[in-house]
CSV table of C-alpha atoms and ligand atoms in Angstrom, one decimal:
chain,number,residue,atom,x,y,z
A,1,MET,CA,-9.8,-39.0,-6.3
A,2,GLU,CA,-10.1,-38.1,-2.6
A,3,VAL,CA,-13.6,-37.8,-1.2
A,4,LEU,CA,-14.8,-37.5,2.4
A,5,GLY,CA,-17.0,-40.4,3.6
A,6,ILE,CA,-19.1,-40.2,6.7
A,7,ASP,CA,-21.0,-43.2,8.2
A,8,ILE,CA,-23.8,-42.3,10.7
A,9,GLY,CA,-24.3,-45.3,13.0
A,10,GLY,CA,-26.4,-45.9,16.1
A,11,SER,CA,-23.5,-45.5,18.5
A,12,GLY,CA,-20.8,-43.6,16.5
A,13,ILE,CA,-20.4,-41.2,13.5
A,14,LYS,CA,-17.3,-42.1,11.6
A,15,GLY,CA,-15.5,-40.1,8.9
A,16,ALA,CA,-12.4,-40.4,6.8
A,17,VAL,CA,-10.9,-39.2,3.6
A,18,VAL,CA,-11.1,-42.0,1.0
A,19,ASP,CA,-9.2,-42.7,-2.2
A,20,THR,CA,-12.3,-43.8,-4.1
A,21,ALA,CA,-10.4,-45.4,-7.0
A,22,ALA,CA,-8.4,-47.6,-4.6
A,23,GLY,CA,-11.1,-48.1,-1.9
A,24,VAL,CA,-8.8,-47.2,1.0
A,25,LEU,CA,-8.8,-44.5,3.7
A,26,THR,CA,-6.0,-42.0,3.1
A,27,ARG,CA,-6.2,-40.5,6.5
A,28,GLU,CA,-7.0,-42.2,9.8
A,29,ARG,CA,-10.7,-42.1,10.5
A,30,LEU,CA,-12.3,-39.9,13.2
A,31,ARG,CA,-15.1,-41.3,15.3
A,32,ILE,CA,-17.5,-39.2,17.4
A,33,PRO,CA,-20.2,-40.7,19.6
A,34,THR,CA,-23.7,-40.3,18.1
A,35,PRO,CA,-25.5,-37.5,20.0
A,36,ARG,CA,-28.5,-38.4,22.0
A,37,PRO,CA,-31.2,-37.8,20.9
A,38,ALA,CA,-29.9,-38.3,17.4
A,39,VAL,CA,-32.0,-35.5,15.9
A,40,PRO,CA,-31.0,-34.1,12.5
A,41,GLU,CA,-29.5,-30.8,13.8
A,42,ALA,CA,-27.3,-32.6,16.4
A,43,VAL,CA,-26.1,-35.1,13.9
A,44,ALA,CA,-25.4,-32.3,11.3
A,45,ARG,CA,-23.2,-30.6,13.9
A,46,VAL,CA,-21.1,-33.7,14.3
A,47,VAL,CA,-20.9,-34.1,10.5
A,48,ARG,CA,-19.7,-30.5,10.2
A,49,GLU,CA,-17.2,-31.1,13.0
A,50,ILE,CA,-15.8,-34.1,11.1
A,51,ALA,CA,-15.6,-32.1,7.8
A,52,GLY,CA,-13.8,-29.3,9.7
A,53,TYR,CA,-11.3,-31.8,11.3
A,54,PHE,CA,-10.3,-32.9,7.8
A,55,SER,CA,-10.5,-29.3,6.5
A,56,TRP,CA,-13.0,-30.6,3.9
A,57,THR,CA,-14.9,-28.4,1.5
A,58,GLY,CA,-15.2,-30.8,-1.4
A,59,PRO,CA,-17.8,-33.5,-2.2
A,60,MET,CA,-18.8,-35.8,0.6
A,61,GLY,CA,-20.9,-38.9,1.0
A,62,VAL,CA,-23.0,-39.5,4.1
A,63,THR,CA,-24.7,-42.8,5.1
A,64,PHE,CA,-28.1,-42.9,6.9
A,65,PRO,CA,-29.7,-45.8,8.7
A,66,GLY,CA,-33.0,-45.6,6.8
A,67,VAL,CA,-34.5,-45.4,3.4
A,68,VAL,CA,-33.1,-42.5,1.4
A,69,ALA,CA,-34.8,-41.8,-2.0
A,70,ASP,CA,-33.6,-39.0,-4.2
A,71,GLY,CA,-31.7,-37.6,-1.3
A,72,VAL,CA,-34.7,-37.4,1.0
A,73,VAL,CA,-35.0,-39.5,4.2
A,74,LYS,CA,-38.1,-41.7,4.1
A,75,THR,CA,-37.9,-44.0,7.2
A,76,ALA,CA,-36.1,-43.9,10.5
A,77,ALA,CA,-36.5,-47.3,12.3
A,78,ASN,CA,-33.7,-46.8,14.8
A,79,VAL,CA,-33.2,-43.0,14.9
A,80,ASP,CA,-35.4,-40.1,15.7
A,81,ALA,CA,-38.6,-39.9,13.7
A,82,SER,CA,-37.9,-36.2,13.0
A,83,TRP,CA,-35.5,-37.4,10.3
A,84,ILE,CA,-38.4,-38.4,8.0
A,85,GLY,CA,-38.7,-35.9,5.2
A,86,VAL,CA,-35.3,-34.3,5.7
A,87,LYS,CA,-33.4,-33.5,2.5
A,88,GLY,CA,-29.8,-34.5,2.9
A,89,ALA,CA,-28.5,-31.6,0.9
A,90,ASP,CA,-30.4,-29.0,3.0
A,91,LEU,CA,-29.0,-30.5,6.2
A,92,PHE,CA,-25.4,-31.3,5.2
A,93,GLY,CA,-24.8,-28.9,2.3
A,94,GLU,CA,-25.2,-29.0,-1.5
A,95,ARG,CA,-22.0,-31.1,-1.9
A,96,ALA,CA,-23.3,-33.9,0.2
A,97,VAL,CA,-24.8,-37.1,-1.2
A,98,VAL,CA,-26.8,-39.1,1.3
A,99,LEU,CA,-27.6,-42.8,0.9
A,100,ASN,CA,-28.7,-45.8,3.0
A,101,ASP,CA,-25.9,-47.2,5.2
A,102,ALA,CA,-26.2,-50.8,4.1
A,103,ASP,CA,-26.4,-49.8,0.4
A,104,ALA,CA,-23.1,-47.8,0.9
A,105,ALA,CA,-21.4,-50.7,2.7
A,106,GLY,CA,-22.6,-53.1,0.0
A,107,VAL,CA,-21.3,-51.0,-2.9
A,108,ALA,CA,-17.9,-50.8,-1.3
A,109,GLU,CA,-17.9,-54.5,-0.5
A,110,MET,CA,-18.9,-55.4,-4.1
A,111,THR,CA,-16.2,-53.3,-5.5
A,112,PHE,CA,-13.3,-53.8,-3.2
A,113,GLY,CA,-14.3,-56.7,-0.8
A,114,ALA,CA,-16.0,-60.0,-0.6
A,115,GLY,CA,-18.3,-59.4,-3.5
A,116,ARG,CA,-15.7,-58.3,-6.0
A,117,ASP,CA,-16.3,-59.7,-9.5
A,118,ARG,CA,-19.3,-61.7,-8.3
A,119,ARG,CA,-22.1,-61.9,-10.9
A,120,GLY,CA,-25.7,-63.0,-10.3
A,121,VAL,CA,-27.6,-62.2,-7.2
A,122,VAL,CA,-25.5,-61.2,-4.2
A,123,LEU,CA,-27.0,-60.1,-0.9
A,124,MET,CA,-25.2,-58.1,1.7
A,125,LEU,CA,-26.7,-58.0,5.2
A,126,THR,CA,-25.3,-55.8,8.0
A,127,PHE,CA,-25.9,-56.7,11.6
A,128,GLY,CA,-25.7,-53.9,14.1
A,129,THR,CA,-28.3,-51.8,15.9
A,130,GLY,CA,-30.7,-53.0,13.1
A,131,ILE,CA,-30.3,-55.3,10.1
A,132,GLY,CA,-29.5,-53.5,6.9
A,133,SER,CA,-29.6,-55.0,3.4
A,134,ALA,CA,-28.1,-54.4,0.0
A,135,LEU,CA,-29.1,-56.5,-3.0
A,136,PHE,CA,-27.0,-56.7,-6.2
A,137,VAL,CA,-27.8,-58.2,-9.5
A,138,ASP,CA,-24.6,-58.6,-11.7
A,139,GLY,CA,-23.0,-55.9,-9.5
A,140,THR,CA,-25.8,-53.4,-9.8
A,141,LEU,CA,-27.5,-52.3,-6.6
A,142,VAL,CA,-31.3,-52.5,-6.1
A,143,PRO,CA,-31.4,-49.6,-3.5
A,144,ASN,CA,-33.4,-49.4,-0.2
A,145,THR,CA,-34.4,-53.0,0.1
A,146,GLU,CA,-35.0,-53.0,3.9
A,147,PHE,CA,-34.9,-56.8,4.3
A,148,GLY,CA,-34.2,-56.3,8.0
A,149,HIS,CA,-37.9,-55.7,8.4
A,150,ILE,CA,-39.3,-59.0,7.1
A,151,GLU,CA,-41.4,-60.8,9.6
A,152,ILE,CA,-40.0,-63.8,11.5
A,153,ARG,CA,-42.0,-65.6,14.2
A,154,GLY,CA,-44.4,-62.6,14.2
A,155,LYS,CA,-41.6,-60.1,14.8
A,156,ASP,CA,-39.6,-57.7,12.7
A,157,ALA,CA,-36.4,-59.7,11.8
A,158,GLU,CA,-34.1,-57.1,13.3
A,159,ARG,CA,-35.9,-57.4,16.6
A,160,ARG,CA,-34.8,-61.1,16.7
A,161,ALA,CA,-31.5,-61.3,15.0
A,162,SER,CA,-29.7,-57.9,15.1
A,163,ASP,CA,-26.4,-57.7,17.0
A,164,ARG,CA,-28.1,-55.3,19.4
A,165,VAL,CA,-30.6,-58.0,20.3
A,166,ARG,CA,-27.7,-60.4,20.9
A,167,GLU,CA,-26.1,-57.9,23.3
A,168,GLU,CA,-29.3,-56.8,25.0
A,169,LYS,CA,-30.5,-60.4,25.6
A,170,ASP,CA,-27.0,-61.6,26.4
A,171,LEU,CA,-27.4,-64.4,23.9
A,172,SER,CA,-24.6,-66.9,23.4
A,173,TRP,CA,-22.9,-66.8,20.0
A,174,LYS,CA,-24.4,-70.2,19.3
A,175,LYS,CA,-27.9,-69.2,20.2
A,176,TRP,CA,-27.7,-65.9,18.3
A,177,ALA,CA,-26.2,-67.8,15.3
A,178,GLY,CA,-29.4,-70.0,15.3
A,179,ARG,CA,-31.5,-66.9,14.9
A,180,VAL,CA,-29.2,-65.5,12.2
A,181,GLU,CA,-29.3,-68.9,10.4
A,182,GLU,CA,-33.1,-68.9,10.4
A,183,TYR,CA,-33.2,-65.4,9.1
A,184,LEU,CA,-30.6,-66.1,6.3
A,185,GLY,CA,-32.5,-69.2,5.4
A,186,ARG,CA,-35.6,-67.2,4.8
A,187,MET,CA,-33.7,-64.7,2.7
A,188,ARG,CA,-32.2,-67.5,0.7
A,189,ASP,CA,-35.6,-69.0,0.1
A,190,LEU,CA,-37.0,-65.6,-1.1
A,191,LEU,CA,-34.1,-64.5,-3.3
A,192,SER,CA,-31.8,-67.5,-4.1
A,193,PRO,CA,-28.6,-65.5,-3.9
A,194,SER,CA,-25.4,-67.2,-4.9
A,195,LEU,CA,-23.5,-65.3,-2.2
A,196,ILE,CA,-24.5,-63.7,1.2
A,197,VAL,CA,-22.0,-61.3,2.7
A,198,ILE,CA,-22.3,-60.6,6.4
A,199,GLY,CA,-21.3,-57.0,7.3
A,200,GLY,CA,-21.6,-54.6,10.2
A,201,GLY,CA,-19.4,-54.4,13.3
A,202,VAL,CA,-20.1,-58.0,14.2
A,203,SER,CA,-18.4,-59.2,11.0
A,204,ARG,CA,-15.1,-58.8,12.9
A,205,LYS,CA,-16.2,-61.6,15.1
A,206,ALA,CA,-17.4,-63.9,12.3
A,207,ASP,CA,-15.3,-66.8,13.6
A,208,LYS,CA,-17.5,-66.8,16.7
A,209,PHE,CA,-20.8,-67.4,14.9
A,210,LEU,CA,-20.4,-68.2,11.2
A,211,PRO,CA,-19.2,-71.8,12.0
A,212,TYR,CA,-22.7,-72.4,13.5
A,213,VAL,CA,-24.5,-71.0,10.3
A,214,ASP,CA,-25.1,-73.6,7.6
A,215,LEU,CA,-27.2,-72.7,4.6
A,216,GLY,CA,-26.6,-75.8,2.7
A,217,GLY,CA,-25.3,-74.9,-0.7
A,218,THR,CA,-25.5,-71.1,-0.3
A,219,GLU,CA,-22.1,-69.4,0.4
A,220,VAL,CA,-22.0,-67.1,3.4
A,221,VAL,CA,-18.9,-65.1,4.0
A,222,PRO,CA,-17.9,-62.2,6.3
A,223,ALA,CA,-17.3,-58.7,4.8
A,224,VAL,CA,-13.7,-57.9,4.1
A,225,LEU,CA,-13.8,-54.1,4.6
A,226,ARG,CA,-15.3,-54.5,8.1
A,227,ASN,CA,-16.2,-51.2,9.7
A,228,GLU,CA,-14.8,-49.1,6.9
A,229,ALA,CA,-17.3,-50.3,4.2
A,230,GLY,CA,-19.8,-47.6,5.0
A,231,ILE,CA,-17.3,-44.8,4.9
A,232,ILE,CA,-15.8,-46.1,1.6
A,233,GLY,CA,-19.2,-46.7,0.0
A,234,ALA,CA,-20.4,-43.2,1.0
A,235,ALA,CA,-17.4,-41.6,-0.6
A,236,MET,CA,-17.8,-43.7,-3.7
A,237,ALA,CA,-21.4,-42.5,-4.0
A,238,ALA,CA,-20.4,-38.9,-3.8
A,239,ALA,CA,-17.6,-39.4,-6.3
A,240,ARG,CA,-20.0,-41.0,-8.7
A,241,SER,CA,-22.5,-38.2,-8.4
A,242,ALA,CA,-19.8,-35.6,-8.9
A,243,ARG,CA,-18.5,-37.7,-11.8
A,244,LEU,CA,-15.1,-38.2,-10.3
A,245,PRO,CA,-13.1,-41.5,-10.7
B,1,LIG,C1,-33.2,-49.6,8.7
B,1,LIG,C2,-32.3,-49.7,7.5
B,1,LIG,C3,-30.8,-49.7,7.8
B,1,LIG,C4,-30.6,-50.8,8.9
B,1,LIG,C5,-29.1,-50.8,9.3
B,1,LIG,C6,-32.8,-50.7,9.7
B,1,LIG,O1,-33.6,-50.6,10.8
B,1,LIG,O2,-34.5,-49.6,8.4
B,1,LIG,O3,-32.6,-48.7,6.6
B,1,LIG,O4,-30.1,-49.9,6.7
B,1,LIG,O5,-31.4,-50.6,10.0
B,1,LIG,O6,-28.8,-49.6,9.9
């Protein structure tokens, strides 16, 4: 089944038509810079533009970089606070399913990527503007975990170890990897996952920093679907909610 997936990120809003049974994009994705300020109406205009570009009127999944419970936005750490309380279906239309960005990426990665067929506790962490998390137990998602906000050295973890911090502070890969390792070590101590999957845009450059990350016996691997995981996971969520394959 083909479903439109849209991934709202800090710098770009990306959309594509997805074959949700195969986990692949059937048409090349369209990326439009995230409007500034990224207020709901401005973002909704871009989402409509993407849907229009693909001549889309069917179900669509949309990711959001905050907690989304029962289709309602509850937090907005890295986007405008006016998002809090917004109901996804009111903003994007009745056929839209809205979910947390890391949860979407995690669902795609568990089905078609690095977490496929993995049982037990698997943790997906996305490193971008913030740090997103998706926790799975025998393949089932525990939604809205928000582990990017645990405290490390008196600070929100994502203020120390997100990819944005690496860029802003011009940290070397090795130095940043040290921060990531400390953070992952904490997550390992809290959750004892058998696998940690590293996602987000920076997963493309895993060879630059993962060699410096050693968690002893805990396996740490880069995401396979890279930047497309959010789009694919969003489309999968919409397909599920519309009861499509
Ligand atoms: C938000 C999460 C989001 C993550 C990645 C965090 O700041 O609180 O909900 O998944 O950033 O975008």
